[in-house]
Short mmCIF file of C-alpha atoms in Angstrom, two decimals:
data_model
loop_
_atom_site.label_atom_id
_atom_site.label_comp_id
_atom_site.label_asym_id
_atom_site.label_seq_id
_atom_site.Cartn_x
_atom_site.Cartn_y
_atom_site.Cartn_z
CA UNK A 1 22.82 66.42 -56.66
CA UNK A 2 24.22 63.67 -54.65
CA UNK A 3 21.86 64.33 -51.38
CA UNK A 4 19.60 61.69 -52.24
CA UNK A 5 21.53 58.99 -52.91
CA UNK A 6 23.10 60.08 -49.12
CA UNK A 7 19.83 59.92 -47.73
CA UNK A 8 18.98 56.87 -49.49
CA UNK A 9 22.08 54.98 -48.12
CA UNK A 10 20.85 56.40 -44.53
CA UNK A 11 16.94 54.73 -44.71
CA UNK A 12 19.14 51.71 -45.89
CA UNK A 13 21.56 51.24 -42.98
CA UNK A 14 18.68 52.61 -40.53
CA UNK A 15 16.07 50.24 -41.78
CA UNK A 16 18.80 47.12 -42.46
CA UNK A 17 20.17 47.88 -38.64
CA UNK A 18 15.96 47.88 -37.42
CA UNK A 19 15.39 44.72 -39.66
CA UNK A 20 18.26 43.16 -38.45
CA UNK A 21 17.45 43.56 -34.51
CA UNK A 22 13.76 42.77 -35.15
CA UNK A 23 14.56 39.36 -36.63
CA UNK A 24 17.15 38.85 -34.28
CA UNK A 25 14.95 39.08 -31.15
CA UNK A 26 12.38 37.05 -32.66
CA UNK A 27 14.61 34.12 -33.57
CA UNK A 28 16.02 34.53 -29.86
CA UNK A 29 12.35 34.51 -28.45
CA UNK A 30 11.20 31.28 -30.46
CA UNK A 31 14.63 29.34 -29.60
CA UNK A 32 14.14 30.59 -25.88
CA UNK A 33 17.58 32.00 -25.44
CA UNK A 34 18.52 34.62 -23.12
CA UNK A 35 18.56 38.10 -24.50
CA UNK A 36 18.51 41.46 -23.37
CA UNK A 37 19.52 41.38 -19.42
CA UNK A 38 18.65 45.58 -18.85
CA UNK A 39 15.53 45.23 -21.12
CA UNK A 40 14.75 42.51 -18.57
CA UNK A 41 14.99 44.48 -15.62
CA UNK A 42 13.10 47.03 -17.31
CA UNK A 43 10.10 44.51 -18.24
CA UNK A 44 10.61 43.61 -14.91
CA UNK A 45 10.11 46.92 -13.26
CA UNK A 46 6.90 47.65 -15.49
CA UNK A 47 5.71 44.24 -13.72
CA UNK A 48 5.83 45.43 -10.20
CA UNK A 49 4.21 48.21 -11.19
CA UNK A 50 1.46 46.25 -12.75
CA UNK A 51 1.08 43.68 -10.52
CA UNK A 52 1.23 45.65 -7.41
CA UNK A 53 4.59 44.56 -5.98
CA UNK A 54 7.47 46.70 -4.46
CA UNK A 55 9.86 48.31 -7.15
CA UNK A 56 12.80 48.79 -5.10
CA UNK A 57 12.87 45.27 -3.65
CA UNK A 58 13.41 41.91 -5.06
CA UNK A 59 12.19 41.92 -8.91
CA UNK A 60 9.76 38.70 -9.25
CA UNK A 61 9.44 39.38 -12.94
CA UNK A 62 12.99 38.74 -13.57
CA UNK A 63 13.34 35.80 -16.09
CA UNK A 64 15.04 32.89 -14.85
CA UNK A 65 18.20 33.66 -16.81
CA UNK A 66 18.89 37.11 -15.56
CA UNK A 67 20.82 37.89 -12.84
CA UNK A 68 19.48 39.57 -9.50
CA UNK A 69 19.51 43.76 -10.33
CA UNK A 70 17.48 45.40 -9.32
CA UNK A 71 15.50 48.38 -10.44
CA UNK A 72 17.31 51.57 -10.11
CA UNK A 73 15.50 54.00 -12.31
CA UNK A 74 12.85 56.82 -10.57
CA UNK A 75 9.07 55.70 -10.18
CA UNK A 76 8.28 57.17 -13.31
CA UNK A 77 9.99 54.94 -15.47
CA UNK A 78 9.15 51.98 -14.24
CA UNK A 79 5.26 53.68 -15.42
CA UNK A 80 6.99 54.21 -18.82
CA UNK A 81 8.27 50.46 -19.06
CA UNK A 82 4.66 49.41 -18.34
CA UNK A 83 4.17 49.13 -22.00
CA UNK A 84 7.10 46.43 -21.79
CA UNK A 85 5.11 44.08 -20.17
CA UNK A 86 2.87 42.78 -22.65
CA UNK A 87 5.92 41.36 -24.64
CA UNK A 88 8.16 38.70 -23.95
CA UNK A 89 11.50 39.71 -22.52
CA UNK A 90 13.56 38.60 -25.57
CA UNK A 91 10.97 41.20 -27.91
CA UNK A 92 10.95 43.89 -25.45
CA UNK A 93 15.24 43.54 -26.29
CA UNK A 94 13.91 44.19 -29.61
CA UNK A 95 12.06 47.43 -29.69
CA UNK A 96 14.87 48.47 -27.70
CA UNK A 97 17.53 47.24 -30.52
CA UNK A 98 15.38 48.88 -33.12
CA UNK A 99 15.56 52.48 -31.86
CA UNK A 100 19.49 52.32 -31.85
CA UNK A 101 19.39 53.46 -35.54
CA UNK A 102 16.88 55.88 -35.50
CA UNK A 103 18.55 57.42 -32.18
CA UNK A 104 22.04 57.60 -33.86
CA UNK A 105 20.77 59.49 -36.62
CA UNK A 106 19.02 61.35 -34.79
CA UNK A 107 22.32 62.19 -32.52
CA UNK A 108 24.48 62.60 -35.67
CA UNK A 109 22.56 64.82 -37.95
CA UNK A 110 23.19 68.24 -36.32
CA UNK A 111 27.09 67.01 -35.72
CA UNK A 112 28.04 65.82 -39.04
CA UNK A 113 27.82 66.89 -42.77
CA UNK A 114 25.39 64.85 -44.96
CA UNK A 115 28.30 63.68 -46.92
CA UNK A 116 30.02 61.89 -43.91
CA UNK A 117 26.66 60.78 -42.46
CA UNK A 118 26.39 57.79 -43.77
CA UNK A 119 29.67 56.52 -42.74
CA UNK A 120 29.44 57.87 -39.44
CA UNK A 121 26.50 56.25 -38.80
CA UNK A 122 27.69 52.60 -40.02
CA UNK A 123 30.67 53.15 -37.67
CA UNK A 124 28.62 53.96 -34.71
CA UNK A 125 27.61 50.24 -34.59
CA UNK A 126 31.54 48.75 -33.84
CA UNK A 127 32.10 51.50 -30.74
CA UNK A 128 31.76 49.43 -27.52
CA UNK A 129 29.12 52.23 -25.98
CA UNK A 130 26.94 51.80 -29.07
CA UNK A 131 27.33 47.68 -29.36
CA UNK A 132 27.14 47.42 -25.73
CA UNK A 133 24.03 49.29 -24.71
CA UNK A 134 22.31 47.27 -27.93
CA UNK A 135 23.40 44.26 -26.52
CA UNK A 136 22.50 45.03 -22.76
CA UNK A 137 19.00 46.37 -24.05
CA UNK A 138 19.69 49.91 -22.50
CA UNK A 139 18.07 53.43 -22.90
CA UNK A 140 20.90 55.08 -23.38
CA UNK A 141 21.05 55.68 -26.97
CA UNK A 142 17.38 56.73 -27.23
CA UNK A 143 17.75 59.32 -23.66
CA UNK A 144 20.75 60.70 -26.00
CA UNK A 145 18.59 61.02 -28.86
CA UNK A 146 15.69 63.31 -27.25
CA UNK A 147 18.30 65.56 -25.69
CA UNK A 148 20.53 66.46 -28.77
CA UNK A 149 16.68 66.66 -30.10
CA UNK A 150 15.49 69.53 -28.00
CA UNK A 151 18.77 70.91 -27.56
CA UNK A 152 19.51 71.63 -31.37
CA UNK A 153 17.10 70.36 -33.75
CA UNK A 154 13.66 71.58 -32.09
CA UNK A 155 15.38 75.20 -30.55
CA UNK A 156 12.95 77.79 -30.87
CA UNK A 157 9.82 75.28 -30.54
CA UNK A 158 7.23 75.90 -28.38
CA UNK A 159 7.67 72.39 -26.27
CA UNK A 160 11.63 72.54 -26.35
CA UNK A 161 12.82 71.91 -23.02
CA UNK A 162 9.55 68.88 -22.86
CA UNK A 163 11.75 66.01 -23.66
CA UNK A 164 14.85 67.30 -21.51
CA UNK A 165 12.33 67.02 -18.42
CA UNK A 166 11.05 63.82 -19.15
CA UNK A 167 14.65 61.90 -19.63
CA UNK A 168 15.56 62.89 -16.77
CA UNK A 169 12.29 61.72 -14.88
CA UNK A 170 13.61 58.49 -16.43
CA UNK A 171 17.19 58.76 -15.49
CA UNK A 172 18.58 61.59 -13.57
CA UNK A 173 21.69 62.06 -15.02
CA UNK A 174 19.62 64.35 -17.84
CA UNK A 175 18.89 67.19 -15.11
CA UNK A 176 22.48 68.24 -16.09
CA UNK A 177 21.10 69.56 -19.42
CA UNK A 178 18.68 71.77 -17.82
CA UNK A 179 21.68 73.83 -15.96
CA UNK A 180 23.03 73.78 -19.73
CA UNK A 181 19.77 75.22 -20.89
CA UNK A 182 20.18 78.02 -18.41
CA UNK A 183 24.37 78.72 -19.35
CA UNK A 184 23.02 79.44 -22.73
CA UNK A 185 20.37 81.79 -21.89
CA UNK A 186 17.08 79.58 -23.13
CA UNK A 187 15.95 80.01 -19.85
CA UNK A 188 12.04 79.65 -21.35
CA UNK A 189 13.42 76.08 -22.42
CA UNK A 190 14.98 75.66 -19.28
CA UNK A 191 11.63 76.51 -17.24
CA UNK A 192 9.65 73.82 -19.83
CA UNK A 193 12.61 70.99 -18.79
CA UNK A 194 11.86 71.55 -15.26
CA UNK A 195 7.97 71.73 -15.38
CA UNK A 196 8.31 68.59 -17.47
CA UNK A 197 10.75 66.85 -14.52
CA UNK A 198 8.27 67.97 -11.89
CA UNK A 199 4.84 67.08 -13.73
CA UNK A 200 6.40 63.75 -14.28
CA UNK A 201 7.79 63.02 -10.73
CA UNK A 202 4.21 64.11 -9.02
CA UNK A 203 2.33 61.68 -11.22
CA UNK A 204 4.29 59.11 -10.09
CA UNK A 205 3.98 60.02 -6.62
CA UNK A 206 0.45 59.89 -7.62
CA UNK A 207 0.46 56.60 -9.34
CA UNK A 208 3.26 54.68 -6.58
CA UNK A 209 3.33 57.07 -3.68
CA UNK A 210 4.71 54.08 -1.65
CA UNK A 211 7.32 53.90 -4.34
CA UNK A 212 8.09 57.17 -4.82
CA UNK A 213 8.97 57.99 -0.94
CA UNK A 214 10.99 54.67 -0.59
CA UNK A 215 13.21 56.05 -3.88
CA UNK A 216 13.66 59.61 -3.24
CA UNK A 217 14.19 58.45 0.78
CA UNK A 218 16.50 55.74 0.55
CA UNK A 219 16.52 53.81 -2.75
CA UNK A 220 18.19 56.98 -4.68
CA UNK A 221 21.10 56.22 -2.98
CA UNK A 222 21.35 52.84 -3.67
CA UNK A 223 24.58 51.14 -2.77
CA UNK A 224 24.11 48.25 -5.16
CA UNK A 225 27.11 48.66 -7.26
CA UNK A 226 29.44 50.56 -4.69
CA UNK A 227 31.33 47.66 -4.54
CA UNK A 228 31.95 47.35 -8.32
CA UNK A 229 32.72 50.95 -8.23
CA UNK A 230 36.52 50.66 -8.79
CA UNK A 231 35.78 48.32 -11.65
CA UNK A 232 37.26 48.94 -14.99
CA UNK A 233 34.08 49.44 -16.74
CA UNK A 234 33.12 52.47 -14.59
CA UNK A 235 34.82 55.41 -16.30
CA UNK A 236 33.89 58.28 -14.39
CA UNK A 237 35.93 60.32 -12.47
CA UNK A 238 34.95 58.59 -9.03
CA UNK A 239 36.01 55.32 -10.41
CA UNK A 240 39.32 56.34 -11.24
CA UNK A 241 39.49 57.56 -7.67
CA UNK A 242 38.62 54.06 -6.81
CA UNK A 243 41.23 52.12 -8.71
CA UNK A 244 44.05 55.01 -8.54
CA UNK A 245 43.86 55.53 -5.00
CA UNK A 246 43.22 53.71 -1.37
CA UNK A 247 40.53 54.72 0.91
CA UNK A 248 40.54 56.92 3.24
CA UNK A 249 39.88 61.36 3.44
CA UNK A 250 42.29 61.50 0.83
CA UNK A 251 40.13 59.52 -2.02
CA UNK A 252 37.05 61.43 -0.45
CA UNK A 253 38.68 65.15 -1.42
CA UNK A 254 39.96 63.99 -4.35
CA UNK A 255 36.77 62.80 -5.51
CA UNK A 256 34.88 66.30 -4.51
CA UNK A 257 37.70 68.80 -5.67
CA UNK A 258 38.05 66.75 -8.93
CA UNK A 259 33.89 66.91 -9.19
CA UNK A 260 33.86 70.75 -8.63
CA UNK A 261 36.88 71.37 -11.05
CA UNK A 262 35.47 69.48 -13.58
CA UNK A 263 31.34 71.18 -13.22
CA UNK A 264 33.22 74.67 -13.04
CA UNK A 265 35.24 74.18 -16.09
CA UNK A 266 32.20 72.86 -17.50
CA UNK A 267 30.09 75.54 -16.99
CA UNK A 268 33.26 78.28 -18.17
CA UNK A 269 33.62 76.32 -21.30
CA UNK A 270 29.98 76.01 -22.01
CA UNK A 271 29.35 79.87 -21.85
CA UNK A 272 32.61 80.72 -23.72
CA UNK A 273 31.69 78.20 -26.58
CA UNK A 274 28.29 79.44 -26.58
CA UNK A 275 29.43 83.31 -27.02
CA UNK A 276 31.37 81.87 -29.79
CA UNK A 277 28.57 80.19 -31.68
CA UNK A 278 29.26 76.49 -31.48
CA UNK A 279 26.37 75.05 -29.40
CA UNK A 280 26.82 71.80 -30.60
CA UNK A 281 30.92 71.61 -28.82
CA UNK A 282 28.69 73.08 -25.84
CA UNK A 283 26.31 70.65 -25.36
CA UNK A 284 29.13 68.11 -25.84
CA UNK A 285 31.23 69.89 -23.04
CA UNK A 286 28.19 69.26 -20.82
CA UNK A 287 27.78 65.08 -22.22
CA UNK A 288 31.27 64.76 -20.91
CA UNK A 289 30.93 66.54 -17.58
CA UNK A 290 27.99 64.27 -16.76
CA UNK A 291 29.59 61.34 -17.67
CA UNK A 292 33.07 62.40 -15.66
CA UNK A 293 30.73 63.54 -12.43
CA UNK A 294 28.28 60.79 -12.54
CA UNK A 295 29.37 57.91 -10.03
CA UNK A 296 28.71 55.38 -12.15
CA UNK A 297 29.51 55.83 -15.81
CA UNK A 298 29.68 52.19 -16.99
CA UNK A 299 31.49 51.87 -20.28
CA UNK A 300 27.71 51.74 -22.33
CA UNK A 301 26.88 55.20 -20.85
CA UNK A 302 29.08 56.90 -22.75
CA UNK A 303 27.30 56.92 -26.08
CA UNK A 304 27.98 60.66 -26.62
CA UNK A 305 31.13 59.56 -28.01
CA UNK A 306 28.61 58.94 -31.41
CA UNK A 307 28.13 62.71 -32.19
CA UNK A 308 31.78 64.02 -30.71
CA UNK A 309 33.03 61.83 -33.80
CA UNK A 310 30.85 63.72 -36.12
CA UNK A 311 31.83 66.87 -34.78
CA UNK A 312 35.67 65.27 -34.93
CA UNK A 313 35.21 64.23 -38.69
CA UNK A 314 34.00 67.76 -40.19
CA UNK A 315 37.19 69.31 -39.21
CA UNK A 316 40.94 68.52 -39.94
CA UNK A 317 43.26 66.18 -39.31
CA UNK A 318 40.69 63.59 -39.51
CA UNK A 319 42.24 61.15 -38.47
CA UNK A 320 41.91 62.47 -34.46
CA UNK A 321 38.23 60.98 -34.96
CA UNK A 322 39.72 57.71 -36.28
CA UNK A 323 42.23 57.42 -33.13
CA UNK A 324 39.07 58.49 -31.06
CA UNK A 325 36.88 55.74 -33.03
CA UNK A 326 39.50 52.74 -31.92
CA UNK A 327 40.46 54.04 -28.72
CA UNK A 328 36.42 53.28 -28.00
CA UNK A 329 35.61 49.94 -29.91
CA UNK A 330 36.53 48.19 -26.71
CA UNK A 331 39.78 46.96 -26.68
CA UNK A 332 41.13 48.95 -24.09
CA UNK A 333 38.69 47.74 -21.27
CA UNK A 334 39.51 44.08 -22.14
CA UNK A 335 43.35 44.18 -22.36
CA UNK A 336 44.06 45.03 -18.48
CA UNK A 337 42.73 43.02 -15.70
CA UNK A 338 39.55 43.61 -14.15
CA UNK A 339 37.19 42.39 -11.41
CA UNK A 340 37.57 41.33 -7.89
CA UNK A 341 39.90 44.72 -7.16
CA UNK A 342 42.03 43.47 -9.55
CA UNK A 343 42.19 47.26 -10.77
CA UNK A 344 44.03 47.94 -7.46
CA UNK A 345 47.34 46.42 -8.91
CA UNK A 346 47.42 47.88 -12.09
CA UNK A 347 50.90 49.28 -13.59
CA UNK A 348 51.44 52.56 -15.22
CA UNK A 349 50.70 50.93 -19.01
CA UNK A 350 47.60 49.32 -17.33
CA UNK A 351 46.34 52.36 -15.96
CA UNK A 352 46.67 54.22 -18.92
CA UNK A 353 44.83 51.97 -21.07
CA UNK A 354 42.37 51.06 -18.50
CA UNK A 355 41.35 54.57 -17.85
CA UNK A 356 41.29 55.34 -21.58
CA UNK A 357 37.71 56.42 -21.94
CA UNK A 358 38.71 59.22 -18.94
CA UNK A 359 41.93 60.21 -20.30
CA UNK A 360 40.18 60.69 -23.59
CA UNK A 361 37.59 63.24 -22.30
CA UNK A 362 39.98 65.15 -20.20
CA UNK A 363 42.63 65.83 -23.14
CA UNK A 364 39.96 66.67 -25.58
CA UNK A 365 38.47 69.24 -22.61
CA UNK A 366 42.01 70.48 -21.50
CA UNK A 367 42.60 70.86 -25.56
CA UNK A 368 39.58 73.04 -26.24
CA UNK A 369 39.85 75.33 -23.06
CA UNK A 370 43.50 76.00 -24.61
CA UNK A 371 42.37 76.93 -27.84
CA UNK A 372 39.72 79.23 -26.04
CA UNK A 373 41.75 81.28 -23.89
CA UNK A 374 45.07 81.59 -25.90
CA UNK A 375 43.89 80.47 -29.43
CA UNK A 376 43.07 83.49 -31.81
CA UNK A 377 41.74 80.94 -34.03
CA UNK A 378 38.45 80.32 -34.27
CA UNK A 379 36.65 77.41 -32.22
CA UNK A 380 36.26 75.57 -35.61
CA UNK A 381 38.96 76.60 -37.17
#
């Protein structure tokens, strides 16, 4: 009796959160102030394309407010962010802003029970991933939103594996899903995801050959942000390497052994969850080892933290998933120092806090391969 009202309060907080945006970016685009400095390099990358100018070098479609990134996405984005280029930058930050709802709710809805959907999805909005990659103008929520997509809601579809593929023509991190595809046995889906990569890759190669051999030769490994590396708001595993510990062979193995510890646990606790029937912990299992592998997992990457909540908040204590939901509204990133190696002298406290996010995702994995291998108790339980 009291599902519609549910869903009623959802179309209100999804289309509120849309309207909201929307007006937002067009009051910013009128009033000419800066908004939306990854939507910009985005716009910005759909330019070169456009106009014929080299993707991986100086972006000439930057807006005079942004700062100097450049464009580190494959060639086939930048042909996605073509449609950007017919808006200003401040509106492109808009479309963007308006397909945060939609892509929470999309993430949420196989993690959560209707009755705590609602409140879930208002929360999302005050975790620093969610407000951040909103307020940057990034992907990340929507890349999120077509994997939990063909990884739970579309299973046994004809296309599912499509949108795996194509995310991760757009960012590579995705390809991670596909080996999660194959762990679970959907190796039909698995076969779609990488058809779906390839196709996408050889039209661009197609499209921006030029563009296409410089990335996959030399701009893939972009050293752009190695410096920031050891900054706070890199939480993966290689930038706590970088704070915790000083150059040298010793950082190097501890960044490889820790890499292969963490994709081998991974993979065990994927197929053990699976056997058990929870796909959605699974695909979770595999969020988190991206994030912890990845070099660079700024603070706004880690977005899965939306539907681990709504996994936390259908089972008991819940108040785990409110300790979870303040450890990642932000607080703990701004409280230590950061910048300019500043990282480097951090105290115990400091790098507690500082590597929060980490610490986070490697109790909550630790936890659940503990409950798998001595636990009688069921995985839900």
């Amino acid at each position: 009796m009291d599902r519609e009202p549910r869903a009623t309060t959802v179309l209100i907080i999804v289309g509120g959160a849309m309207a909201v945006f929307a007006m937002t970016a067009l009051v910013w685009w009128i009033s000419g102030t800066p908004l939306g400095i990854d939507s910009s390099v985005y716009r910005a990358g759909g330019l070169a394309v456009v106009q014929g100018g080299d993707l991986y070098s100086s972006l000439a479609g930057l807006p005079d407010w942004a700062p100097e990134l450049p464009f580190t996405y494959p060639p086939f984005a930048a042909l996605l962010f073509t449609s950007l280029t017919v808006l200003p930058a401040q509106l492109c930050w808009g479309l963007l802003a308006m397909a945060a709802a939609p892509s929470l709710y999309c993430a949420l809805r196989p993690f959560t029970d209707r009755a705590y959907l609602p409140v879930s999805l208002l929360g999302a909005f005050a975790l620093q991933p969610v407000w951040q990659s909103i307020g940057l103008g990034q992907v990340n929520l929507i890349l999120m939103a077509a994997v939990v997509a063909d990884v739970l809601l579309l299973r046994g579809s004809r296309g599912c594996g499509v949108l795996i593929g194509i995310v991760a023509a757009v960012k590579l991190i995705p390809l991670i899903f596909i080996v999660h595809l194959l762990l679970v046995r959907r190796t039909a889906d698995a076969a779609r995801a990488a058809a779906a990569f390839l196709g996408a890759t050889v039209l661009a190669v197609i499209v921006l050959p030029g563009d296409s051999v410089r990335y996959w030769t030399s701009a893939i490994f972009n050293d752009h942000f190695a410096e920031m590396k050891g900054w706070v708001g890199n939480q993966s595993w290689q930038g706590f390497v970088a704070r915790m510990m000083p150059d040298g062979r010793f950082a190097t193995v501890a960044t490889v052994a820790g890499s292969a510890a963490c994709a081998a646990s991974a993979m065990w606790l994927v197929r053990r969850l699976h056997r058990a029937g929870d796909d959605r912990a699974a695909l979770l299992v595999t969020a988190g080892c991206s994030l912890l592998v990845s070099p660079i997992s700024w603070t706004h990457h880690w977005v899965w933290v939306v539907p681990a909540l709504g996994y936390l908040v259908t089972r008991r204590p819940r108040v785990v998933a409110l300790v979870v939901a303040v450890l990642f509204t932000g607080w703990t990133v701004a409280v230590v120092p950061g910048g300019g190696g500043a990282e480097r002298g951090w105290n115990f406290a400091e790098s507690l806090v500082g590597n929060a996010y980490l610490w986070a995702l490697l109790i909550a994995g630790g936890r659940l391969a503990w409950r798998l291998t001595y636990s009688k108790l069921e995985v839900l339980g």
